[in-house]
PDB file of C-alpha atoms in Angstrom:
ATOM      1  CA  MET P   1       3.136 177.143  91.865  1.00  0.00           C
ATOM      2  CA  SER P   2       6.521 175.985  90.345  1.00  0.00           C
ATOM      3  CA  THR P   3       8.223 179.015  91.756  1.00  0.00           C
ATOM      4  CA  TYR P   4       6.673 178.077  95.200  1.00  0.00           C
ATOM      5  CA  THR P   5       7.933 174.437  95.200  1.00  0.00           C
ATOM      6  CA  ALA P   6      11.376 175.459  93.731  1.00  0.00           C
ATOM      7  CA  GLU P   7      11.845 178.054  96.601  1.00  0.00           C
ATOM      8  CA  VAL P   8      10.641 175.475  99.232  1.00  0.00           C
ATOM      9  CA  GLY P   9      12.853 172.899  97.544  1.00  0.00           C
ATOM     10  CA  GLU P  10      15.904 175.260  97.687  1.00  0.00           C
ATOM     11  CA  LYS P  11      15.381 175.904 101.357  1.00  0.00           C
ATOM     12  CA  LEU P  12      14.996 172.378 102.270  1.00  0.00           C
ATOM     13  CA  ASN P  13      18.084 171.457 100.063  1.00  0.00           C
ATOM     14  CA  ALA P  14      20.046 174.039 102.241  1.00  0.00           C
ATOM     15  CA  LEU P  15      18.816 172.466 105.322  1.00  0.00           C
ATOM     16  CA  LEU P  16      19.671 168.883 103.987  1.00  0.00           C
ATOM     17  CA  GLU P  17      23.244 169.998 103.221  1.00  0.00           C
ATOM     18  CA  LYS P  18      23.738 171.382 106.708  1.00  0.00           C
ATOM     19  CA  THR P  19      22.336 168.241 107.997  1.00  0.00           C
ATOM     20  CA  TYR P  20      24.862 166.141 106.162  1.00  0.00           C
ATOM     21  CA  ASP P  21      27.560 168.342 107.361  1.00  0.00           C
ATOM     22  CA  ALA P  22      26.386 167.961 111.016  1.00  0.00           C
ATOM     23  CA  GLU P  23      26.050 164.076 110.646  1.00  0.00           C
ATOM     24  CA  LYS P  24      29.680 164.110 109.450  1.00  0.00           C
ATOM     25  CA  GLY P  25      30.852 166.416 112.186  1.00  0.00           C
ATOM     26  CA  PHE P  26      29.332 164.320 114.883  1.00  0.00           C
ATOM     27  CA  LYS P  27      30.828 161.139 113.487  1.00  0.00           C
ATOM     28  CA  LYS P  28      34.158 162.779 113.377  1.00  0.00           C
ATOM     29  CA  ALA P  29      33.674 164.064 117.083  1.00  0.00           C
ATOM     30  CA  ALA P  30      32.781 160.404 118.088  1.00  0.00           C
ATOM     31  CA  GLU P  31      35.934 159.178 116.448  1.00  0.00           C
ATOM     32  CA  ASN P  32      38.152 161.724 118.239  1.00  0.00           C
ATOM     33  CA  THR P  33      36.872 161.040 121.940  1.00  0.00           C
ATOM     34  CA  GLU P  34      37.886 158.493 124.496  1.00  0.00           C
ATOM     35  CA  HIS P  35      35.186 159.594 126.647  1.00  0.00           C
ATOM     36  CA  THR P  36      32.526 156.805 126.499  1.00  0.00           C
ATOM     37  CA  GLN P  37      29.462 159.051 127.221  1.00  0.00           C
ATOM     38  CA  LEU P  38      30.512 161.589 124.732  1.00  0.00           C
ATOM     39  CA  ARG P  39      31.082 159.082 122.115  1.00  0.00           C
ATOM     40  CA  SER P  40      27.763 157.691 122.501  1.00  0.00           C
ATOM     41  CA  PHE P  41      26.117 161.177 122.426  1.00  0.00           C
ATOM     42  CA  PHE P  42      28.033 162.125 119.298  1.00  0.00           C
ATOM     43  CA  GLN P  43      27.165 158.747 117.620  1.00  0.00           C
ATOM     44  CA  SER P  44      23.465 159.081 118.453  1.00  0.00           C
ATOM     45  CA  LYS P  45      23.535 162.811 117.131  1.00  0.00           C
ATOM     46  CA  ALA P  46      25.147 161.477 113.910  1.00  0.00           C
ATOM     47  CA  GLN P  47      22.481 158.932 113.571  1.00  0.00           C
ATOM     48  CA  GLN P  48      19.592 161.611 114.385  1.00  0.00           C
ATOM     49  CA  ARG P  49      20.979 163.738 111.608  1.00  0.00           C
ATOM     50  CA  TYR P  50      21.169 160.774 109.213  1.00  0.00           C
ATOM     51  CA  ASP P  51      17.456 160.286 110.010  1.00  0.00           C
ATOM     52  CA  PHE P  52      16.707 164.017 109.621  1.00  0.00           C
ATOM     53  CA  GLY P  53      18.298 163.780 106.267  1.00  0.00           C
ATOM     54  CA  HIS P  54      16.145 161.022 105.095  1.00  0.00           C
ATOM     55  CA  GLU P  55      13.065 163.121 106.305  1.00  0.00           C
ATOM     56  CA  LEU P  56      14.125 166.152 104.434  1.00  0.00           C
ATOM     57  CA  LYS P  57      14.680 164.067 101.236  1.00  0.00           C
ATOM     58  CA  SER P  58      11.254 162.639 101.385  1.00  0.00           C
ATOM     59  CA  GLU P  59       9.807 166.310 101.643  1.00  0.00           C
ATOM     60  CA  ILE P  60      12.061 167.523  98.796  1.00  0.00           C
ATOM     61  CA  LYS P  61      10.901 164.603  96.604  1.00  0.00           C
ATOM     62  CA  SER P  62       7.265 165.140  97.419  1.00  0.00           C
ATOM     63  CA  PHE P  63       7.597 168.550  95.872  1.00  0.00           C
ATOM     64  CA  GLY P  64       9.084 166.886  92.635  1.00  0.00           C
ATOM     65  CA  GLN P  65      12.478 168.792  93.201  1.00  0.00           C
ATOM     66  CA  GLU P  66      15.893 167.513  92.825  1.00  0.00           C
ATOM     67  CA  ILE P  67      17.958 166.612  95.806  1.00  0.00           C
ATOM     68  CA  ASP P  68      21.248 168.365  96.051  1.00  0.00           C
ATOM     69  CA  LYS P  69      24.222 166.223  96.948  1.00  0.00           C
ATOM     70  CA  GLY P  70      27.428 167.032  98.872  1.00  0.00           C
ATOM     71  CA  ASP P  71      29.120 169.012 101.526  1.00  0.00           C
ATOM     72  CA  SER P  72      29.147 172.683 101.992  1.00  0.00           C
ATOM     73  CA  LEU P  73      32.389 174.504 102.353  1.00  0.00           C
ATOM     74  CA  THR P  74      31.313 175.614 105.758  1.00  0.00           C
ATOM     75  CA  GLY P  75      30.749 172.053 106.772  1.00  0.00           C
ATOM     76  CA  LYS P  76      34.173 170.960 105.613  1.00  0.00           C
ATOM     77  CA  ALA P  77      35.835 173.918 107.396  1.00  0.00           C
ATOM     78  CA  HIS P  78      33.918 172.932 110.698  1.00  0.00           C
ATOM     79  CA  ARG P  79      35.065 169.430 110.653  1.00  0.00           C
ATOM     80  CA  ALA P  80      38.589 170.584 109.724  1.00  0.00           C
ATOM     81  CA  TRP P  81      38.436 172.936 112.798  1.00  0.00           C
ATOM     82  CA  MET P  82      37.428 169.921 114.966  1.00  0.00           C
ATOM     83  CA  ASP P  83      40.393 167.905 113.686  1.00  0.00           C
ATOM     84  CA  VAL P  84      42.619 170.693 114.594  1.00  0.00           C
ATOM     85  CA  LYS P  85      41.296 171.104 117.951  1.00  0.00           C
ATOM     86  CA  ALA P  86      41.456 167.421 118.623  1.00  0.00           C
ATOM     87  CA  LEU P  87      44.993 167.404 117.610  1.00  0.00           C
ATOM     88  CA  PHE P  88      46.192 170.400 119.544  1.00  0.00           C
ATOM     89  CA  SER P  89      44.043 170.850 122.323  1.00  0.00           C
ATOM     90  CA  LEU P  90      44.926 169.692 125.885  1.00  0.00           C
ATOM     91  CA  ASP P  91      41.217 169.136 126.717  1.00  0.00           C
ATOM     92  CA  ASP P  92      39.884 168.290 123.294  1.00  0.00           C
ATOM     93  CA  GLU P  93      36.800 166.762 124.479  1.00  0.00           C
ATOM     94  CA  GLU P  94      35.895 170.144 126.029  1.00  0.00           C
ATOM     95  CA  SER P  95      36.616 171.892 122.794  1.00  0.00           C
ATOM     96  CA  MET P  96      34.593 169.363 120.806  1.00  0.00           C
ATOM     97  CA  LEU P  97      31.572 169.962 123.123  1.00  0.00           C
ATOM     98  CA  GLU P  98      32.079 173.541 122.626  1.00  0.00           C
ATOM     99  CA  GLU P  99      32.019 173.166 118.911  1.00  0.00           C
ATOM    100  CA  ALA P 100      29.038 170.968 119.123  1.00  0.00           C
ATOM    101  CA  ILE P 101      27.300 173.518 121.014  1.00  0.00           C
ATOM    102  CA  ARG P 102      28.080 176.206 118.534  1.00  0.00           C
ATOM    103  CA  GLY P 103      26.993 173.994 115.597  1.00  0.00           C
ATOM    104  CA  GLU P 104      23.807 173.150 117.275  1.00  0.00           C
ATOM    105  CA  LYS P 105      22.971 176.930 118.030  1.00  0.00           C
ATOM    106  CA  ALA P 106      23.752 177.692 114.492  1.00  0.00           C
ATOM    107  CA  ALA P 107      21.284 174.736 113.175  1.00  0.00           C
ATOM    108  CA  LEU P 108      18.553 176.252 115.402  1.00  0.00           C
ATOM    109  CA  GLU P 109      18.947 179.556 113.671  1.00  0.00           C
ATOM    110  CA  GLU P 110      18.838 177.947 110.424  1.00  0.00           C
ATOM    111  CA  TYR P 111      15.699 176.091 111.326  1.00  0.00           C
ATOM    112  CA  GLU P 112      14.103 179.241 112.572  1.00  0.00           C
ATOM    113  CA  GLU P 113      14.888 181.039 109.496  1.00  0.00           C
ATOM    114  CA  VAL P 114      13.133 178.534 107.243  1.00  0.00           C
ATOM    115  CA  LEU P 115      10.219 178.235 109.671  1.00  0.00           C
ATOM    116  CA  LYS P 116       9.534 182.014 109.239  1.00  0.00           C
ATOM    117  CA  ASP P 117       8.466 181.196 105.566  1.00  0.00           C
ATOM    118  CA  THR P 118       4.533 181.363 105.835  1.00  0.00           C
ATOM    119  CA  SER P 119       4.267 179.386 102.554  1.00  0.00           C
ATOM    120  CA  LEU P 120       5.796 176.158 103.821  1.00  0.00           C
ATOM    121  CA  PRO P 121       3.547 173.209 103.427  1.00  0.00           C
ATOM    122  CA  SER P 122       2.019 172.019 106.810  1.00  0.00           C
ATOM    123  CA  THR P 123       3.896 168.632 106.321  1.00  0.00           C
ATOM    124  CA  THR P 124       7.124 170.462 105.899  1.00  0.00           C
ATOM    125  CA  SER P 125       6.546 172.680 108.798  1.00  0.00           C
ATOM    126  CA  THR P 126       5.630 169.721 110.906  1.00  0.00           C
ATOM    127  CA  VAL P 127       8.830 167.966 110.008  1.00  0.00           C
ATOM    128  CA  LEU P 128      11.042 171.066 110.687  1.00  0.00           C
ATOM    129  CA  LYS P 129       9.488 171.779 114.047  1.00  0.00           C
ATOM    130  CA  SER P 130      10.014 168.245 115.010  1.00  0.00           C
ATOM    131  CA  GLN P 131      13.578 168.248 113.987  1.00  0.00           C
ATOM    132  CA  LYS P 132      14.184 171.750 115.638  1.00  0.00           C
ATOM    133  CA  GLN P 133      12.685 170.400 118.914  1.00  0.00           C
ATOM    134  CA  ALA P 134      15.010 167.449 118.849  1.00  0.00           C
ATOM    135  CA  ILE P 135      18.068 169.843 118.202  1.00  0.00           C
ATOM    136  CA  GLU P 136      16.968 171.905 121.152  1.00  0.00           C
ATOM    137  CA  ASN P 137      16.750 168.766 123.297  1.00  0.00           C
ATOM    138  CA  GLY P 138      20.191 167.562 122.294  1.00  0.00           C
ATOM    139  CA  LEU P 139      21.561 171.066 123.052  1.00  0.00           C
ATOM    140  CA  SER P 140      20.365 170.460 126.727  1.00  0.00           C
ATOM    141  CA  ASN P 141      21.929 167.209 126.701  1.00  0.00           C
ATOM    142  CA  ILE P 142      25.190 168.491 125.548  1.00  0.00           C
ATOM    143  CA  LYS P 143      25.266 171.008 128.257  1.00  0.00           C
ATOM    144  CA  MET P 144      24.727 168.375 131.001  1.00  0.00           C
ATOM    145  CA  LEU P 145      27.492 166.250 129.323  1.00  0.00           C
ATOM    146  CA  GLU P 146      29.668 169.518 129.701  1.00  0.00           C
ATOM    147  CA  ASP P 147      28.928 169.310 133.614  1.00  0.00           C
ATOM    148  CA  LEU P 148      30.259 165.766 133.725  1.00  0.00           C
ATOM    149  CA  LYS P 149      33.664 166.747 132.422  1.00  0.00           C
TER     150      LYS P 149
END
């Protein structure tokens, strides 16, 4: 049983790390836009990821697993790239939207990968499916914001 919970804990910790990265990325994007609707959207996505992080932490703790802290190298690179785009792009809001879309699509793939694990407890599966659905909804909203530009 310990292998099972350790494996689930590792998968959830990997998602948690990427959730932290996404939260920081959305906060950074909100700081780098003058567009009111975009700023509001990025702020709400940052809050959503903060909430996702707490849900994931609860799941990890319920298995008696340790919670990994910190950023991934990929997340730091992603935020640095958003900073570079914001500095040098003539249409930085469009670039940030494109990067947000790319990040959300990557998040969906990560959720799908974890959800393929048939040994996930039902509570974990429910949390992950709910979060995945929220990301899908957000992706639709990003695309609508892109049309407003």
